[in-house]
């Protein structure tokens, strides 16, 4: 009887394999000052006194009070990392080699504290510590065989959704591509809006707009479904409150942190769209960072996202943000070719934005023309 039952249930599962079965962050703590609980959260995860926690902290916090609040014990290590450049596969490999060299035991866990850059580094390092080879070997979809070691994400700036996503975006020798896997997602996230207090205004805007653009691209996409819509609409409402209304700063910090979370959840079960596909090209060729890159592109996408671009322009002017101009004015034809190729390689994003027929809608010539306006 039992056997039959098992066989039957296997059958039921195999019939439904067209639905993706996504992991979520199993534990999250939210609230002003919640960072102070990090030590007690990590305690039960410490395997023994030789298995350290490795803290990767954005070097903005070097010599600031947060660096003194890291709950170091035993042989734990605190590593400061610059977020001036987006994470690279070679950087992940170097960190993993350093950790393996310095400690006899595998760490108890990795804690990433910072923006999308630090969160992605923490995810990637925790995967590579328990999987052989190089980070570049795992860029793609579902290539990670063994679970990552325990990893915790603590965002200090809101917008990317990297705190909830199952990817870590890395620039490799050949491509900028995420390690998309069930093992990438954090085991624990700490959402303490106070940590975002020191974010400079322009950076606040650009990273916040990453969230806004996630919402628009998800909600306007052909992949939209009730799951994504429910999160996307909530995130969009929160973005409108934060960027178009006048709330006290503390309330706005809370709202943007939750907008980022919901925006990330929204794209889990759908995809981003044209701004992201084009921004990847800008980033690959010119090293332009994700948040500002999305904004540079999005301003020119009114024919695809009319309502979204209208709102975006209102937000820009309300916060008096001056975006750089002429980014693509001195590029050669071969530069454009590179960006167009990188961008058109993001098939799922284009299909989400424009439908199955996207290749006949977004030709290389049309895409180059869009780039040339930036
Ligand atoms: P970031 O981590 O690149 O940091 C941007 C700047 O803000 C840096 O100078 C940093 O030092 C500073 N900063 C961060 N917190 C601060 C604070 N509290 N006070 C003062 N300064 C602070 O910014 P981001 O926009 O959050 O992340 C961009 C990265 O995220 C890109 O590498 C992108 O590829 C990645 N990303 C990942 C995902 C994902 O799902 N994994 C999604 C979107 C973007
Ligand atoms: Zn994004």
Short mmCIF file of N, CA and C in Angstrom, two decimals, residues 215-351:
data_model
loop_
_atom_site.label_atom_id
_atom_site.label_comp_id
_atom_site.label_asym_id
_atom_site.label_seq_id
_atom_site.Cartn_x
_atom_site.Cartn_y
_atom_site.Cartn_z
N UNK A 215 9.38 46.66 -10.61
CA UNK A 215 7.91 46.61 -10.56
C UNK A 215 7.31 46.84 -11.94
N UNK A 216 7.76 47.89 -12.60
CA UNK A 216 7.18 48.22 -13.92
C UNK A 216 7.43 47.08 -14.90
N UNK A 217 8.66 46.57 -14.91
CA UNK A 217 8.99 45.53 -15.88
C UNK A 217 8.24 44.23 -15.59
N UNK A 218 8.03 43.95 -14.33
CA UNK A 218 7.28 42.75 -13.97
C UNK A 218 5.79 42.93 -14.31
N UNK A 219 5.24 44.07 -13.91
CA UNK A 219 3.79 44.29 -14.08
C UNK A 219 3.40 44.48 -15.55
N UNK A 220 4.32 45.01 -16.36
CA UNK A 220 4.01 45.23 -17.78
C UNK A 220 4.44 44.05 -18.65
N UNK A 221 5.01 43.01 -18.03
CA UNK A 221 5.58 41.92 -18.83
C UNK A 221 4.56 40.86 -19.22
N UNK A 222 4.91 40.10 -20.24
CA UNK A 222 4.00 39.03 -20.70
C UNK A 222 4.02 37.82 -19.76
N UNK A 223 5.03 37.74 -18.89
CA UNK A 223 5.11 36.61 -17.95
C UNK A 223 4.24 36.83 -16.70
N UNK A 224 3.56 37.96 -16.65
CA UNK A 224 2.87 38.32 -15.40
C UNK A 224 1.86 37.25 -14.99
N UNK A 225 1.79 37.01 -13.71
CA UNK A 225 0.82 36.07 -13.13
C UNK A 225 0.43 36.63 -11.77
N UNK A 226 -0.57 36.02 -11.16
CA UNK A 226 -1.12 36.58 -9.91
C UNK A 226 -0.08 36.65 -8.80
N UNK A 227 0.83 35.68 -8.78
CA UNK A 227 1.87 35.66 -7.74
C UNK A 227 2.73 36.92 -7.87
N UNK A 228 3.27 37.14 -9.07
CA UNK A 228 4.15 38.30 -9.29
C UNK A 228 3.39 39.60 -9.14
N UNK A 229 2.17 39.61 -9.64
CA UNK A 229 1.38 40.84 -9.60
C UNK A 229 1.13 41.30 -8.17
N UNK A 230 0.84 40.33 -7.30
CA UNK A 230 0.51 40.69 -5.92
C UNK A 230 1.69 41.39 -5.24
N UNK A 231 2.90 40.87 -5.48
CA UNK A 231 4.08 41.50 -4.90
C UNK A 231 4.43 42.80 -5.63
N UNK A 232 4.32 42.76 -6.97
CA UNK A 232 4.71 43.93 -7.78
C UNK A 232 3.84 45.14 -7.48
N UNK A 233 2.56 44.92 -7.33
CA UNK A 233 1.66 46.06 -7.06
C UNK A 233 1.96 46.68 -5.70
N UNK A 234 2.23 45.82 -4.72
CA UNK A 234 2.53 46.36 -3.38
C UNK A 234 3.83 47.17 -3.42
N UNK A 235 4.83 46.60 -4.11
CA UNK A 235 6.12 47.30 -4.19
C UNK A 235 5.96 48.63 -4.93
N UNK A 236 5.17 48.62 -5.98
CA UNK A 236 4.98 49.86 -6.75
C UNK A 236 4.28 50.92 -5.90
N UNK A 237 3.25 50.52 -5.16
CA UNK A 237 2.57 51.48 -4.27
C UNK A 237 3.56 52.09 -3.27
N UNK A 238 4.40 51.23 -2.71
CA UNK A 238 5.38 51.73 -1.73
C UNK A 238 6.37 52.69 -2.39
N UNK A 239 6.82 52.35 -3.60
CA UNK A 239 7.75 53.25 -4.32
C UNK A 239 7.09 54.60 -4.57
N UNK A 240 5.83 54.59 -4.95
CA UNK A 240 5.14 55.87 -5.20
C UNK A 240 5.08 56.69 -3.92
N UNK A 241 4.80 56.03 -2.81
CA UNK A 241 4.76 56.75 -1.53
C UNK A 241 6.12 57.37 -1.20
N UNK A 242 7.15 56.55 -1.39
CA UNK A 242 8.49 57.01 -0.99
C UNK A 242 8.98 58.13 -1.90
N UNK A 243 8.77 57.98 -3.22
CA UNK A 243 9.42 58.91 -4.15
C UNK A 243 8.52 60.05 -4.64
N UNK A 244 7.20 59.93 -4.39
CA UNK A 244 6.33 61.01 -4.87
C UNK A 244 5.59 61.73 -3.75
N UNK A 245 5.59 61.14 -2.54
CA UNK A 245 4.89 61.81 -1.44
C UNK A 245 5.90 62.29 -0.41
N UNK A 246 5.37 62.94 0.63
CA UNK A 246 6.29 63.48 1.64
C UNK A 246 6.05 62.79 2.98
N UNK A 247 6.83 61.76 3.21
CA UNK A 247 6.73 61.05 4.49
C UNK A 247 7.95 61.39 5.34
N UNK A 248 7.82 61.28 6.66
CA UNK A 248 9.02 61.44 7.50
C UNK A 248 10.08 60.42 7.07
N UNK A 249 11.34 60.81 7.21
CA UNK A 249 12.42 59.95 6.69
C UNK A 249 12.38 58.54 7.25
N UNK A 250 12.06 58.43 8.55
CA UNK A 250 12.08 57.10 9.15
C UNK A 250 11.04 56.19 8.51
N UNK A 251 9.85 56.72 8.29
CA UNK A 251 8.79 55.92 7.67
C UNK A 251 9.17 55.57 6.24
N UNK A 252 9.80 56.51 5.55
CA UNK A 252 10.20 56.26 4.16
C UNK A 252 11.26 55.16 4.07
N UNK A 253 12.16 55.14 5.06
CA UNK A 253 13.19 54.08 5.07
C UNK A 253 12.55 52.71 5.25
N UNK A 254 11.57 52.64 6.17
CA UNK A 254 10.85 51.37 6.38
C UNK A 254 10.18 50.92 5.09
N UNK A 255 9.49 51.88 4.45
CA UNK A 255 8.71 51.54 3.26
C UNK A 255 9.60 51.08 2.12
N UNK A 256 10.74 51.77 1.94
CA UNK A 256 11.59 51.40 0.80
C UNK A 256 12.23 50.02 1.03
N UNK A 257 12.51 49.72 2.28
CA UNK A 257 13.09 48.40 2.56
C UNK A 257 12.09 47.29 2.22
N UNK A 258 10.82 47.53 2.54
CA UNK A 258 9.80 46.52 2.20
C UNK A 258 9.48 46.53 0.71
N UNK A 259 9.58 47.70 0.07
CA UNK A 259 9.37 47.75 -1.38
C UNK A 259 10.41 46.87 -2.08
N UNK A 260 11.66 46.99 -1.64
CA UNK A 260 12.74 46.21 -2.24
C UNK A 260 12.44 44.71 -2.11
N UNK A 261 11.99 44.32 -0.94
CA UNK A 261 11.66 42.90 -0.67
C UNK A 261 10.56 42.43 -1.62
N UNK A 262 9.48 43.21 -1.69
CA UNK A 262 8.37 42.79 -2.54
C UNK A 262 8.73 42.86 -4.03
N UNK A 263 9.51 43.85 -4.40
CA UNK A 263 9.94 43.95 -5.81
C UNK A 263 10.77 42.72 -6.19
N UNK A 264 11.64 42.30 -5.29
CA UNK A 264 12.45 41.09 -5.54
C UNK A 264 11.56 39.86 -5.65
N UNK A 265 10.57 39.76 -4.78
CA UNK A 265 9.64 38.62 -4.83
C UNK A 265 8.85 38.63 -6.13
N UNK A 266 8.51 39.82 -6.60
CA UNK A 266 7.71 39.93 -7.81
C UNK A 266 8.44 39.34 -9.01
N UNK A 267 9.76 39.61 -9.13
CA UNK A 267 10.47 39.10 -10.31
C UNK A 267 10.88 37.64 -10.14
N UNK A 268 10.78 37.10 -8.92
CA UNK A 268 11.12 35.68 -8.74
C UNK A 268 10.28 34.83 -9.68
N UNK A 269 9.00 35.13 -9.75
CA UNK A 269 8.11 34.29 -10.55
C UNK A 269 7.76 34.96 -11.88
N UNK A 270 8.55 35.97 -12.29
CA UNK A 270 8.39 36.48 -13.66
C UNK A 270 9.79 36.86 -14.14
N UNK A 271 9.98 38.05 -14.65
CA UNK A 271 11.27 38.45 -15.18
C UNK A 271 11.32 39.97 -15.19
N UNK A 272 12.53 40.50 -15.34
CA UNK A 272 12.63 41.92 -15.61
C UNK A 272 12.51 42.14 -17.13
N UNK A 273 12.79 43.35 -17.60
CA UNK A 273 12.50 43.63 -19.01
C UNK A 273 13.57 44.45 -19.71
N UNK A 274 13.13 45.42 -20.51
CA UNK A 274 14.04 46.10 -21.44
C UNK A 274 15.12 46.91 -20.73
N UNK A 275 14.74 47.64 -19.67
CA UNK A 275 15.76 48.47 -19.00
C UNK A 275 16.89 47.58 -18.49
N UNK A 276 16.55 46.45 -17.91
CA UNK A 276 17.58 45.56 -17.40
C UNK A 276 18.41 44.94 -18.52
N UNK A 277 17.73 44.53 -19.59
CA UNK A 277 18.47 43.93 -20.72
C UNK A 277 19.47 44.94 -21.28
N UNK A 278 19.07 46.21 -21.39
CA UNK A 278 19.98 47.22 -21.93
C UNK A 278 21.04 47.64 -20.93
N UNK A 279 20.67 47.69 -19.67
CA UNK A 279 21.60 48.10 -18.64
C UNK A 279 22.76 47.08 -18.49
N UNK A 280 22.46 45.82 -18.75
CA UNK A 280 23.53 44.81 -18.73
C UNK A 280 24.58 45.12 -19.79
N UNK A 281 24.14 45.58 -20.96
CA UNK A 281 25.08 45.96 -22.02
C UNK A 281 25.95 47.13 -21.59
N UNK A 282 25.32 48.14 -20.98
CA UNK A 282 26.07 49.32 -20.50
C UNK A 282 27.10 48.92 -19.45
N UNK A 283 26.67 48.04 -18.57
CA UNK A 283 27.55 47.62 -17.50
C UNK A 283 28.72 46.81 -18.05
N UNK A 284 28.44 45.92 -18.99
CA UNK A 284 29.49 45.06 -19.54
C UNK A 284 30.55 45.88 -20.26
N UNK A 285 30.09 46.83 -21.10
CA UNK A 285 31.05 47.60 -21.90
C UNK A 285 31.70 48.73 -21.10
N UNK A 286 30.89 49.45 -20.33
CA UNK A 286 31.39 50.69 -19.73
C UNK A 286 31.52 50.63 -18.21
N UNK A 287 31.15 49.50 -17.62
CA UNK A 287 31.25 49.37 -16.16
C UNK A 287 30.25 50.24 -15.41
N UNK A 288 29.18 50.65 -16.09
CA UNK A 288 28.18 51.49 -15.42
C UNK A 288 27.37 50.65 -14.45
N UNK A 289 27.18 51.17 -13.24
CA UNK A 289 26.56 50.36 -12.19
C UNK A 289 25.06 50.19 -12.42
N UNK A 290 24.57 49.11 -11.81
CA UNK A 290 23.21 48.64 -12.08
C UNK A 290 22.13 49.70 -11.89
N UNK A 291 22.13 50.37 -10.75
CA UNK A 291 21.05 51.30 -10.44
C UNK A 291 21.02 52.47 -11.42
N UNK A 292 22.14 53.13 -11.57
CA UNK A 292 22.19 54.30 -12.47
C UNK A 292 22.02 53.85 -13.92
N UNK A 293 22.58 52.69 -14.26
CA UNK A 293 22.44 52.17 -15.63
C UNK A 293 20.97 51.97 -15.99
N UNK A 294 20.21 51.39 -15.08
CA UNK A 294 18.78 51.21 -15.34
C UNK A 294 18.09 52.55 -15.57
N UNK A 295 18.45 53.55 -14.77
CA UNK A 295 17.82 54.87 -14.91
C UNK A 295 18.19 55.51 -16.24
N UNK A 296 19.48 55.40 -16.61
CA UNK A 296 19.93 56.00 -17.88
C UNK A 296 19.14 55.43 -19.05
N UNK A 297 18.85 54.13 -18.97
CA UNK A 297 18.08 53.49 -20.04
C UNK A 297 16.60 53.83 -19.94
N UNK A 298 16.07 53.72 -18.73
CA UNK A 298 14.61 53.77 -18.56
C UNK A 298 14.00 55.08 -19.06
N UNK A 299 14.75 56.19 -18.90
CA UNK A 299 14.22 57.49 -19.33
C UNK A 299 13.86 57.50 -20.82
N UNK A 300 14.46 56.58 -21.60
CA UNK A 300 14.21 56.58 -23.05
C UNK A 300 13.22 55.49 -23.47
N UNK A 301 12.54 54.89 -22.52
CA UNK A 301 11.68 53.76 -22.87
C UNK A 301 10.19 54.09 -22.84
N UNK A 302 9.84 55.38 -23.10
CA UNK A 302 8.43 55.74 -22.98
C UNK A 302 7.53 55.00 -23.97
N UNK A 303 8.09 54.59 -25.13
CA UNK A 303 7.23 53.87 -26.08
C UNK A 303 6.87 52.47 -25.57
N UNK A 304 7.67 51.94 -24.64
CA UNK A 304 7.39 50.60 -24.11
C UNK A 304 6.69 50.66 -22.75
N UNK A 305 7.07 51.62 -21.94
CA UNK A 305 6.50 51.73 -20.59
C UNK A 305 6.01 53.16 -20.36
N UNK A 306 4.95 53.59 -21.07
CA UNK A 306 4.54 55.00 -21.02
C UNK A 306 4.21 55.50 -19.61
N UNK A 307 3.41 54.76 -18.87
CA UNK A 307 3.03 55.19 -17.51
C UNK A 307 4.25 55.21 -16.59
N UNK A 308 5.06 54.16 -16.69
CA UNK A 308 6.24 54.04 -15.84
C UNK A 308 7.21 55.19 -16.05
N UNK A 309 7.44 55.54 -17.32
CA UNK A 309 8.41 56.61 -17.60
C UNK A 309 7.86 57.96 -17.13
N UNK A 310 6.53 58.13 -17.24
CA UNK A 310 5.93 59.36 -16.74
C UNK A 310 6.16 59.51 -15.22
N UNK A 311 5.90 58.44 -14.49
CA UNK A 311 6.14 58.46 -13.04
C UNK A 311 7.61 58.71 -12.73
N UNK A 312 8.47 58.02 -13.49
CA UNK A 312 9.92 58.14 -13.28
C UNK A 312 10.35 59.60 -13.43
N UNK A 313 9.83 60.28 -14.47
CA UNK A 313 10.20 61.68 -14.68
C UNK A 313 9.72 62.57 -13.54
N UNK A 314 8.55 62.25 -13.01
CA UNK A 314 8.06 63.02 -11.85
C UNK A 314 9.00 62.83 -10.64
N UNK A 315 9.44 61.58 -10.47
CA UNK A 315 10.33 61.29 -9.34
C UNK A 315 11.67 62.00 -9.50
N UNK A 316 12.20 61.95 -10.73
CA UNK A 316 13.47 62.64 -11.02
C UNK A 316 13.38 64.11 -10.66
N UNK A 317 12.26 64.75 -11.09
CA UNK A 317 12.20 66.20 -10.88
C UNK A 317 11.89 66.52 -9.43
N UNK A 318 11.07 65.70 -8.77
CA UNK A 318 10.80 65.96 -7.35
C UNK A 318 12.08 65.94 -6.52
N UNK A 319 12.98 65.03 -6.87
CA UNK A 319 14.20 64.90 -6.07
C UNK A 319 15.40 65.60 -6.71
N UNK A 320 15.11 66.31 -7.80
CA UNK A 320 16.14 67.14 -8.41
C UNK A 320 17.40 66.35 -8.76
N UNK A 321 17.19 65.19 -9.38
CA UNK A 321 18.33 64.35 -9.75
C UNK A 321 18.75 64.68 -11.18
N UNK A 322 20.03 65.01 -11.34
CA UNK A 322 20.56 65.29 -12.68
C UNK A 322 21.34 64.07 -13.15
N UNK A 323 20.81 63.41 -14.15
CA UNK A 323 21.54 62.23 -14.65
C UNK A 323 22.60 62.66 -15.64
N UNK A 324 23.72 61.91 -15.69
CA UNK A 324 24.74 62.23 -16.68
C UNK A 324 24.19 62.09 -18.10
N UNK A 325 24.80 62.85 -19.02
CA UNK A 325 24.34 62.82 -20.42
C UNK A 325 25.48 62.41 -21.34
N UNK A 326 25.12 62.04 -22.54
CA UNK A 326 26.14 61.78 -23.57
C UNK A 326 26.99 60.55 -23.32
N UNK A 327 26.46 59.58 -22.55
CA UNK A 327 27.23 58.39 -22.18
C UNK A 327 27.67 57.61 -23.43
N UNK A 328 26.81 57.56 -24.43
CA UNK A 328 27.11 56.74 -25.61
C UNK A 328 27.50 57.59 -26.82
N UNK A 329 27.82 58.86 -26.58
CA UNK A 329 28.01 59.74 -27.74
C UNK A 329 29.34 59.50 -28.47
N UNK A 330 30.34 58.95 -27.77
CA UNK A 330 31.63 58.75 -28.46
C UNK A 330 31.97 57.29 -28.71
N UNK A 331 30.96 56.46 -28.76
CA UNK A 331 31.26 55.02 -28.92
C UNK A 331 31.45 54.67 -30.39
N UNK A 332 32.30 53.65 -30.60
CA UNK A 332 32.53 53.18 -31.97
C UNK A 332 31.45 52.16 -32.35
N UNK A 333 31.40 51.83 -33.65
CA UNK A 333 30.43 50.82 -34.08
C UNK A 333 30.68 49.50 -33.37
N UNK A 334 31.96 49.16 -33.15
CA UNK A 334 32.22 47.86 -32.50
C UNK A 334 31.78 47.90 -31.03
N UNK A 335 31.85 49.08 -30.38
CA UNK A 335 31.31 49.21 -29.02
C UNK A 335 29.79 48.95 -29.02
N UNK A 336 29.11 49.59 -29.96
CA UNK A 336 27.66 49.38 -30.03
C UNK A 336 27.35 47.90 -30.29
N UNK A 337 28.13 47.29 -31.18
CA UNK A 337 27.89 45.87 -31.49
C UNK A 337 27.99 45.02 -30.22
N UNK A 338 29.02 45.32 -29.40
CA UNK A 338 29.20 44.55 -28.17
C UNK A 338 27.99 44.71 -27.26
N UNK A 339 27.57 45.96 -27.05
CA UNK A 339 26.43 46.18 -26.14
C UNK A 339 25.16 45.52 -26.66
N UNK A 340 24.94 45.65 -27.96
CA UNK A 340 23.74 45.07 -28.56
C UNK A 340 23.76 43.55 -28.41
N UNK A 341 24.95 42.96 -28.60
CA UNK A 341 25.04 41.51 -28.50
C UNK A 341 24.78 41.04 -27.06
N UNK A 342 25.42 41.72 -26.10
CA UNK A 342 25.22 41.35 -24.69
C UNK A 342 23.74 41.48 -24.34
N UNK A 343 23.15 42.59 -24.77
CA UNK A 343 21.77 42.86 -24.40
C UNK A 343 20.80 41.87 -25.04
N UNK A 344 20.95 41.63 -26.33
CA UNK A 344 20.02 40.73 -27.01
C UNK A 344 20.20 39.27 -26.56
N UNK A 345 21.34 39.01 -25.89
CA UNK A 345 21.55 37.68 -25.34
C UNK A 345 20.62 37.37 -24.17
N UNK A 346 20.00 38.42 -23.60
CA UNK A 346 19.12 38.19 -22.44
C UNK A 346 17.71 37.86 -22.94
N UNK A 347 17.60 36.69 -23.56
CA UNK A 347 16.35 36.34 -24.27
C UNK A 347 15.10 36.40 -23.39
N UNK A 348 15.22 35.85 -22.18
CA UNK A 348 14.02 35.79 -21.32
C UNK A 348 13.50 37.18 -21.00
N UNK A 349 14.42 38.14 -20.86
CA UNK A 349 14.00 39.50 -20.51
C UNK A 349 13.23 40.13 -21.67
N UNK A 350 13.76 39.90 -22.89
CA UNK A 350 13.09 40.46 -24.07
C UNK A 350 11.75 39.78 -24.32
N UNK A 351 11.74 38.48 -24.10
CA UNK A 351 10.47 37.77 -24.33
C UNK A 351 9.42 38.23 -23.32
#
